[in-house]
mmCIF file of C-alpha atoms in Angstrom:
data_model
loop_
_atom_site.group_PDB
_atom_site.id
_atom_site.type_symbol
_atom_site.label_atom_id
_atom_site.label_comp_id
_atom_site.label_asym_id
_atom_site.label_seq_id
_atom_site.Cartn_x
_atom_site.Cartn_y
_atom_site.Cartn_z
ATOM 1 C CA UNK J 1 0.000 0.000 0.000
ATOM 2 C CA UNK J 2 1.813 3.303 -1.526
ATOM 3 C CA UNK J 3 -0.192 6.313 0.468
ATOM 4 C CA UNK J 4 1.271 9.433 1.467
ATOM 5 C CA UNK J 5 4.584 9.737 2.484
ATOM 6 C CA UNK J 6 6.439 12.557 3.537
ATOM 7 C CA UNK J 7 9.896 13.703 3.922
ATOM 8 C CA UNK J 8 11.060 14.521 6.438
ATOM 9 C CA UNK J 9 9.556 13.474 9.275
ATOM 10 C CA UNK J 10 11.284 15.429 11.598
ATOM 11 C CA UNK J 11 13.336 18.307 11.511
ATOM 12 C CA UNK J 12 15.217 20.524 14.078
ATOM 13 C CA UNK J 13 16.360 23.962 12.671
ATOM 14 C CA UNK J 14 17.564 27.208 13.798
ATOM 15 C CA UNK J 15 16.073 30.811 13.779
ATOM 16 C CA UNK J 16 16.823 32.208 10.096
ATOM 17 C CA UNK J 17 17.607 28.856 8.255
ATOM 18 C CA UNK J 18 15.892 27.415 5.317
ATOM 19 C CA UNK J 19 14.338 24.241 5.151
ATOM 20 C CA UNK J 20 12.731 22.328 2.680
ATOM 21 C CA UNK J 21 9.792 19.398 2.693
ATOM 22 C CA UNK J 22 8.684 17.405 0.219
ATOM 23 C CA UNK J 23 5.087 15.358 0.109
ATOM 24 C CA UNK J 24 4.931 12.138 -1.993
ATOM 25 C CA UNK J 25 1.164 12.081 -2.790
ATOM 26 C CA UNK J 26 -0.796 8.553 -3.456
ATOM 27 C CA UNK J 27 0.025 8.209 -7.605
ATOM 28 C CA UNK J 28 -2.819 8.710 -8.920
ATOM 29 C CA UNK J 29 -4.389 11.692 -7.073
ATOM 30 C CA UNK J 30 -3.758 14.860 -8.560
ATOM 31 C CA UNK J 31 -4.768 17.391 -5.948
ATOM 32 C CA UNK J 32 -2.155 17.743 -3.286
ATOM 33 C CA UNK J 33 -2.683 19.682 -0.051
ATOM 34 C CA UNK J 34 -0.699 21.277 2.428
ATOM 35 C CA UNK J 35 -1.546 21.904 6.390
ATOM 36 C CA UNK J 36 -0.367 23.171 9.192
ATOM 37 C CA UNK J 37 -1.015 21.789 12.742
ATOM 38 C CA UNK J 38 0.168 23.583 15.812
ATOM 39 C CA UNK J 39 0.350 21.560 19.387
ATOM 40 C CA UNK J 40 -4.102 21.122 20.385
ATOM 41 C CA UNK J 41 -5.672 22.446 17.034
ATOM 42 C CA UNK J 42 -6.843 21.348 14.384
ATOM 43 C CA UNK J 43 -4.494 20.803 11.186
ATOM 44 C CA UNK J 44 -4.919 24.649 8.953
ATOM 45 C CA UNK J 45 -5.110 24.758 5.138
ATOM 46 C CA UNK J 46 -2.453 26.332 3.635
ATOM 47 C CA UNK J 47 -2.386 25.601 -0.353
ATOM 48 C CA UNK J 48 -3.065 22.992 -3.102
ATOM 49 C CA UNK J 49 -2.211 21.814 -6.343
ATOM 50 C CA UNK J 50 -4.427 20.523 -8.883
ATOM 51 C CA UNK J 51 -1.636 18.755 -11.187
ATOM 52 C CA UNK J 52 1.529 21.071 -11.296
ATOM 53 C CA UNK J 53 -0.762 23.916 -10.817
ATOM 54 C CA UNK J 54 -0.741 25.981 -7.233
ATOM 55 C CA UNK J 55 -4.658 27.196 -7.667
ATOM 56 C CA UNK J 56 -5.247 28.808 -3.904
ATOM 57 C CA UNK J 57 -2.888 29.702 -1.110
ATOM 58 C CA UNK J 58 -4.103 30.841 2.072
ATOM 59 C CA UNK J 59 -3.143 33.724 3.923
ATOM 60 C CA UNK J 60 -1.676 31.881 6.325
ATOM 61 C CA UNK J 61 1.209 31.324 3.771
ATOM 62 C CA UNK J 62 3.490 34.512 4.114
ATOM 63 C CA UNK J 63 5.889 35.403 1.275
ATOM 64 C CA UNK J 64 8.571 33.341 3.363
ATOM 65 C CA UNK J 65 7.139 29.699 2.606
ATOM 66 C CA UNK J 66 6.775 28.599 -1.421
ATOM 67 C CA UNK J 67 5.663 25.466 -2.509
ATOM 68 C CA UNK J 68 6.255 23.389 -5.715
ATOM 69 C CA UNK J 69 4.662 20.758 -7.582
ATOM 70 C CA UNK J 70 7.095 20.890 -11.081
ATOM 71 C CA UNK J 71 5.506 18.081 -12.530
ATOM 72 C CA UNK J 72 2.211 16.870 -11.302
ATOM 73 C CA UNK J 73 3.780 14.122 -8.526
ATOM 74 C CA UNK J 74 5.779 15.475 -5.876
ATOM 75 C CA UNK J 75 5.164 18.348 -3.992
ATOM 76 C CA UNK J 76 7.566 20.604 -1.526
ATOM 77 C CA UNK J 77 7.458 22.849 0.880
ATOM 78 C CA UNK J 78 10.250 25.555 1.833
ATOM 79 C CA UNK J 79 10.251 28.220 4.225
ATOM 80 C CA UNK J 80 12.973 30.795 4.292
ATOM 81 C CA UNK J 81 14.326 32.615 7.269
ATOM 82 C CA UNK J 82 12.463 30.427 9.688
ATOM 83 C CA UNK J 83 11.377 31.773 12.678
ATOM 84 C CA UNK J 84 10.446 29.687 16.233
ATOM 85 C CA UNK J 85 6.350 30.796 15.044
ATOM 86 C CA UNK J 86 6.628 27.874 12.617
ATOM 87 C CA UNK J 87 7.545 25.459 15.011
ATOM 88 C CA UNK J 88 4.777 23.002 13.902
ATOM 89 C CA UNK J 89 3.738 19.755 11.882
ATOM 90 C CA UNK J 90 3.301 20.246 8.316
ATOM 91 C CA UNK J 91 0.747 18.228 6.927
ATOM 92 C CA UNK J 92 0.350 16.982 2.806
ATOM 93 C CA UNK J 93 -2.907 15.295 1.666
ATOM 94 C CA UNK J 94 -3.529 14.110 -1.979
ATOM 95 C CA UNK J 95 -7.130 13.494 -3.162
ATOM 96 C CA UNK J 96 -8.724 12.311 -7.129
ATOM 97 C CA UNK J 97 -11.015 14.977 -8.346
ATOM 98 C CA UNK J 98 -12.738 12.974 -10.678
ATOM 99 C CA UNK J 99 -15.871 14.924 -12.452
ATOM 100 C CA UNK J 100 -18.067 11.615 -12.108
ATOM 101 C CA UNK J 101 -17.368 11.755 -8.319
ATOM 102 C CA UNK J 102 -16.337 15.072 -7.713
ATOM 103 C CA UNK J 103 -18.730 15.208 -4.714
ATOM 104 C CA UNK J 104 -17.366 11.959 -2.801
ATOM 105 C CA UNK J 105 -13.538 13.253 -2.988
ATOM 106 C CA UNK J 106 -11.401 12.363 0.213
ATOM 107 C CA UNK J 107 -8.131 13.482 1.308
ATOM 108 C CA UNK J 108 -5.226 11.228 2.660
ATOM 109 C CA UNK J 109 -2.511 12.409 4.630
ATOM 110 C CA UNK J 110 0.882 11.784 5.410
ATOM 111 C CA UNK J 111 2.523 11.151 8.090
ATOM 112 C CA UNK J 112 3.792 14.659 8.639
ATOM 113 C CA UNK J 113 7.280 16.543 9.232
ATOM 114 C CA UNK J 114 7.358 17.743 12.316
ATOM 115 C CA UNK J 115 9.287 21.231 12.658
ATOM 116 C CA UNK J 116 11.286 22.914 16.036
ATOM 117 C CA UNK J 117 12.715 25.999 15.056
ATOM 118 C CA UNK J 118 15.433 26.867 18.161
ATOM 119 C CA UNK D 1 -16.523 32.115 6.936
ATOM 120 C CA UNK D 2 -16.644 28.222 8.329
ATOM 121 C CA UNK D 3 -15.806 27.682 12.303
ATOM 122 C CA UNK D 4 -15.715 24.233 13.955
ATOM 123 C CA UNK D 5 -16.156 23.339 16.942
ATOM 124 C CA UNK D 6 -15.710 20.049 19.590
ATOM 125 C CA UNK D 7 -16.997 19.976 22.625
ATOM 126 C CA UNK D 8 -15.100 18.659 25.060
ATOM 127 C CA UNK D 9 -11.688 18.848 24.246
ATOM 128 C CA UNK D 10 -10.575 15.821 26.409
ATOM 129 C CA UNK D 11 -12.701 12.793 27.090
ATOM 130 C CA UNK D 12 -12.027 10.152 29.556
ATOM 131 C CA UNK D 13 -14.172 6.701 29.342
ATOM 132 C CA UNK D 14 -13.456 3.506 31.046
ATOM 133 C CA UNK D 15 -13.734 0.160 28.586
ATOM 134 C CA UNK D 16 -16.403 -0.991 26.874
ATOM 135 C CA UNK D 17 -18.966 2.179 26.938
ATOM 136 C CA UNK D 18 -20.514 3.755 24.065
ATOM 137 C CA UNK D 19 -19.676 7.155 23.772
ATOM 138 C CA UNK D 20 -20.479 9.922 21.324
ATOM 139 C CA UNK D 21 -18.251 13.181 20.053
ATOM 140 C CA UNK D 22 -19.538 16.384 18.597
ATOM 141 C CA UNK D 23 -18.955 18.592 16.265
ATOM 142 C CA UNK D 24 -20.531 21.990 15.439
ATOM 143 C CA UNK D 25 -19.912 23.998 12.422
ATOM 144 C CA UNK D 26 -21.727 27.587 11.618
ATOM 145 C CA UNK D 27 -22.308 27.001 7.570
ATOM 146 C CA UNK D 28 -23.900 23.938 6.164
ATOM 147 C CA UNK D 29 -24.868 24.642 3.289
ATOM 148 C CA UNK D 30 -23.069 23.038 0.593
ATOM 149 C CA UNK D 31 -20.349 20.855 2.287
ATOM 150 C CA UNK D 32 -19.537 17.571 3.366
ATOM 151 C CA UNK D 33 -18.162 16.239 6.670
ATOM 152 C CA UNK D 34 -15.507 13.973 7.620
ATOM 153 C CA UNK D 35 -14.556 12.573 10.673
ATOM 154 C CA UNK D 36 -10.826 11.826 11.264
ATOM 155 C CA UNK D 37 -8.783 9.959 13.646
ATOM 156 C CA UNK D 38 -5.033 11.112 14.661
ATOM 157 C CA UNK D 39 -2.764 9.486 16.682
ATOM 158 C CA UNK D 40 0.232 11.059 19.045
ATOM 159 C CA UNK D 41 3.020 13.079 16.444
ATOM 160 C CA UNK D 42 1.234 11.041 13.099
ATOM 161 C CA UNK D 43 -0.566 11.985 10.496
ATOM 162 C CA UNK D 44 -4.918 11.778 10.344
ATOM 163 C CA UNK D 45 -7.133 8.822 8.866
ATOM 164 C CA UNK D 46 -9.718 9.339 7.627
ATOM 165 C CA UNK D 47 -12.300 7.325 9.555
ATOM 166 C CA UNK D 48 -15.992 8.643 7.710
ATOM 167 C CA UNK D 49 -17.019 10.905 4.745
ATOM 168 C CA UNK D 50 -20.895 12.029 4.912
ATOM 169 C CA UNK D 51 -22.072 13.529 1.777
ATOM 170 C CA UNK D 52 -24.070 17.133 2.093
ATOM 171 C CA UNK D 53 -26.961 15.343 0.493
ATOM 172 C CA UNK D 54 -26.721 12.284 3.365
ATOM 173 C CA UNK D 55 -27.826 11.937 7.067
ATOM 174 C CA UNK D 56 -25.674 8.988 8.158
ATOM 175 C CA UNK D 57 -22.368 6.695 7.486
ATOM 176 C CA UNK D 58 -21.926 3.428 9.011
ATOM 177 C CA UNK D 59 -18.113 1.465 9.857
ATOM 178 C CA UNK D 60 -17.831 -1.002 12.203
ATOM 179 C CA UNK D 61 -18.678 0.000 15.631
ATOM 180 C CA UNK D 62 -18.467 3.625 14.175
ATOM 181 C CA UNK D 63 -21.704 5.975 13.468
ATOM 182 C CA UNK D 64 -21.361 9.545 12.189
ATOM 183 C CA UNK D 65 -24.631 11.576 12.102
ATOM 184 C CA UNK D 66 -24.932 14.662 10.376
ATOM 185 C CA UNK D 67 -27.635 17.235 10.871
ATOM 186 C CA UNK D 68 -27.414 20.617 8.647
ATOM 187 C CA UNK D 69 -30.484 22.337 10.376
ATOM 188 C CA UNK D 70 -28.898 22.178 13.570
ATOM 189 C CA UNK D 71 -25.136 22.791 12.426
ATOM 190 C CA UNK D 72 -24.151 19.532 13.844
ATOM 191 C CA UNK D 73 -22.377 16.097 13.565
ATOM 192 C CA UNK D 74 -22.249 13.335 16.221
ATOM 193 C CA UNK D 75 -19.539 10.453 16.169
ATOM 194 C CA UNK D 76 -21.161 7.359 17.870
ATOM 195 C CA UNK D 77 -18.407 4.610 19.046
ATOM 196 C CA UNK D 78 -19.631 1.655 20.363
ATOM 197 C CA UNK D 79 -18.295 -0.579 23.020
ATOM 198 C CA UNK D 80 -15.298 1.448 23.473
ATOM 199 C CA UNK D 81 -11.935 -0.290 23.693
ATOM 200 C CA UNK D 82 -8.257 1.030 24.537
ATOM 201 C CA UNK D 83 -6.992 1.333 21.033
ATOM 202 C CA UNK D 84 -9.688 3.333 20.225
ATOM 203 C CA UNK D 85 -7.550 6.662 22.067
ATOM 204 C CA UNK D 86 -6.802 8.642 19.968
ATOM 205 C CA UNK D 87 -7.528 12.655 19.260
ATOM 206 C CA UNK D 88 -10.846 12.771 16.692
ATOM 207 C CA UNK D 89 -11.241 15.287 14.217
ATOM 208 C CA UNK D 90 -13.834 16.229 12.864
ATOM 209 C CA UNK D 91 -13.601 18.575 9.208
ATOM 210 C CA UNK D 92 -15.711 20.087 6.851
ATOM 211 C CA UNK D 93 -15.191 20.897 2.803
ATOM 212 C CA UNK D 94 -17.308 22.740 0.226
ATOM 213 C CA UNK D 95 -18.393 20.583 -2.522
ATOM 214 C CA UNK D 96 -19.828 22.767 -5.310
ATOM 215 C CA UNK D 97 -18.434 21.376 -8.832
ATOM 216 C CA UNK D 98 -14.675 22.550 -9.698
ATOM 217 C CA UNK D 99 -13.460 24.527 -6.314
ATOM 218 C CA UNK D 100 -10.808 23.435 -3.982
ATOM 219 C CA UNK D 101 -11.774 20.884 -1.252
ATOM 220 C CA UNK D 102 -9.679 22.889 1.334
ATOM 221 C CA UNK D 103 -10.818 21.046 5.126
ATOM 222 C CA UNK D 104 -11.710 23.399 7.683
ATOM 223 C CA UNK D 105 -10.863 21.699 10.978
ATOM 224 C CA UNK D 106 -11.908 22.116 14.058
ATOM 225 C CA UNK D 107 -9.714 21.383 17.339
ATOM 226 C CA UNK D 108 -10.600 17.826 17.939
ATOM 227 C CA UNK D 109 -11.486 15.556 21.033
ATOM 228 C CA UNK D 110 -8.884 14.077 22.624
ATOM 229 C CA UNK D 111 -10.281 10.725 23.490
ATOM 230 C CA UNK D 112 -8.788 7.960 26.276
ATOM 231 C CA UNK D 113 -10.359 4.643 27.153
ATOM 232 C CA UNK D 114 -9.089 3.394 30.156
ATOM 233 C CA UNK D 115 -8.779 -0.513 30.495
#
């Protein structure tokens, strides 16, 4: 069973380094989320891909983190200039939007990478 | 804009009772529901999907209820057993044709069944 794996999954930085994730989605699916879950909330959306294309980021995302999908599989994640405020663990989902079921779509997640920023 | 909410935020049950979990969300008009399970530092599964158009979903000793009227969504687990700790999310996602399926989540029950 191939789901979502992620990469990875934990990562210990310091203040004002760059790091880098990257999401494996399930191979077929061709929307690819990313989240955001700090310690005792729920996980936050923070952008997708529908193939290679990023359609909606949220505000959430400042001009610090980027995200990639360059050819319709993989996805990462960077964040410049990290700061201890994105201590936190970054979810990916991947879902099929098919039109004949577009209503019954599900996400699956990864495992997560889990962040510190010291 | 959607807000979730779960009520209680920590729930303590000993073995083998049924218990419910619930979830209240201020627009329900066109979205669906899911229910997810996470477990310490991993990732969520996805435990039930209701449609919009739906009431109901059925696994196992799982029941998910969903009531638009009301803004609200009951998780019914029967005959609770330790492995079923775990925190429980519940999430909801617009469905109209062609838009994202972003999840709005809300803060989930952290659930412990004590042997």
């Amino acid at each position: 069973d191939t789901g979502v794996s992620q990469n990875p999954r934990h990562k210990i930085t310091k203040r004002g380094q760059n790091v880098t994730f990257r999401c494996d989605p399930i191979s077929e699916h061709n929307r690819l989320y990313w989240y955001r879950q700090t310690l005792g909330q729920g996980p936050e959306f923070l952008t997708y891909f529908q193939n290679e294309a990023q359609l909606e980021k949220s505000r959430l995302l400042s001009d610090r983190f980027s995200a990639e999908r360059p050819k319709g599989s993989f996805s990462t994640l960077e964040i410049q200039r990290t700061e201890q405020g994105d201590s936190a663990m970054y979810l990916c989902a991947s879902s099929l939007n098919a039109r004949d079921r577009w209503n019954q779509e599900t996400q699956y997640f990864g495992p997560g990478t889990r962040l510190l920023v010291l | 804009k959607q807000e979730v909410t779960q009520i209680p935020a920590a729930l303590s049950v000993p073995e083998g009772e049924n218990l419910v979990l619930n979830c209240s969300f201020t627009d329900s008009a066109i979205y669906n529901l899911q229910w997810f399970r996470q477990d310490p530092g991993k990732g969520l599964t996805s435990l039930l999907l209701i449609q919009s158009s739906q009431r109901e979903q059925t696994s196992g000793r799982l029941n998910a209820s969903l009531d638009k009227s009301s803004g609200r969504s009951t998780l019914y687990i029967a005959a609770s057993q330790p492995g079923d700790s775990a925190t429980y999310l519940c999430a909801l996602t617009p469905i109209s044709s062609g838009s994202a399926r972003q999840l709005t989540f809300g803060s989930g029950t952290q659930l412990t069944v004590l042997p």
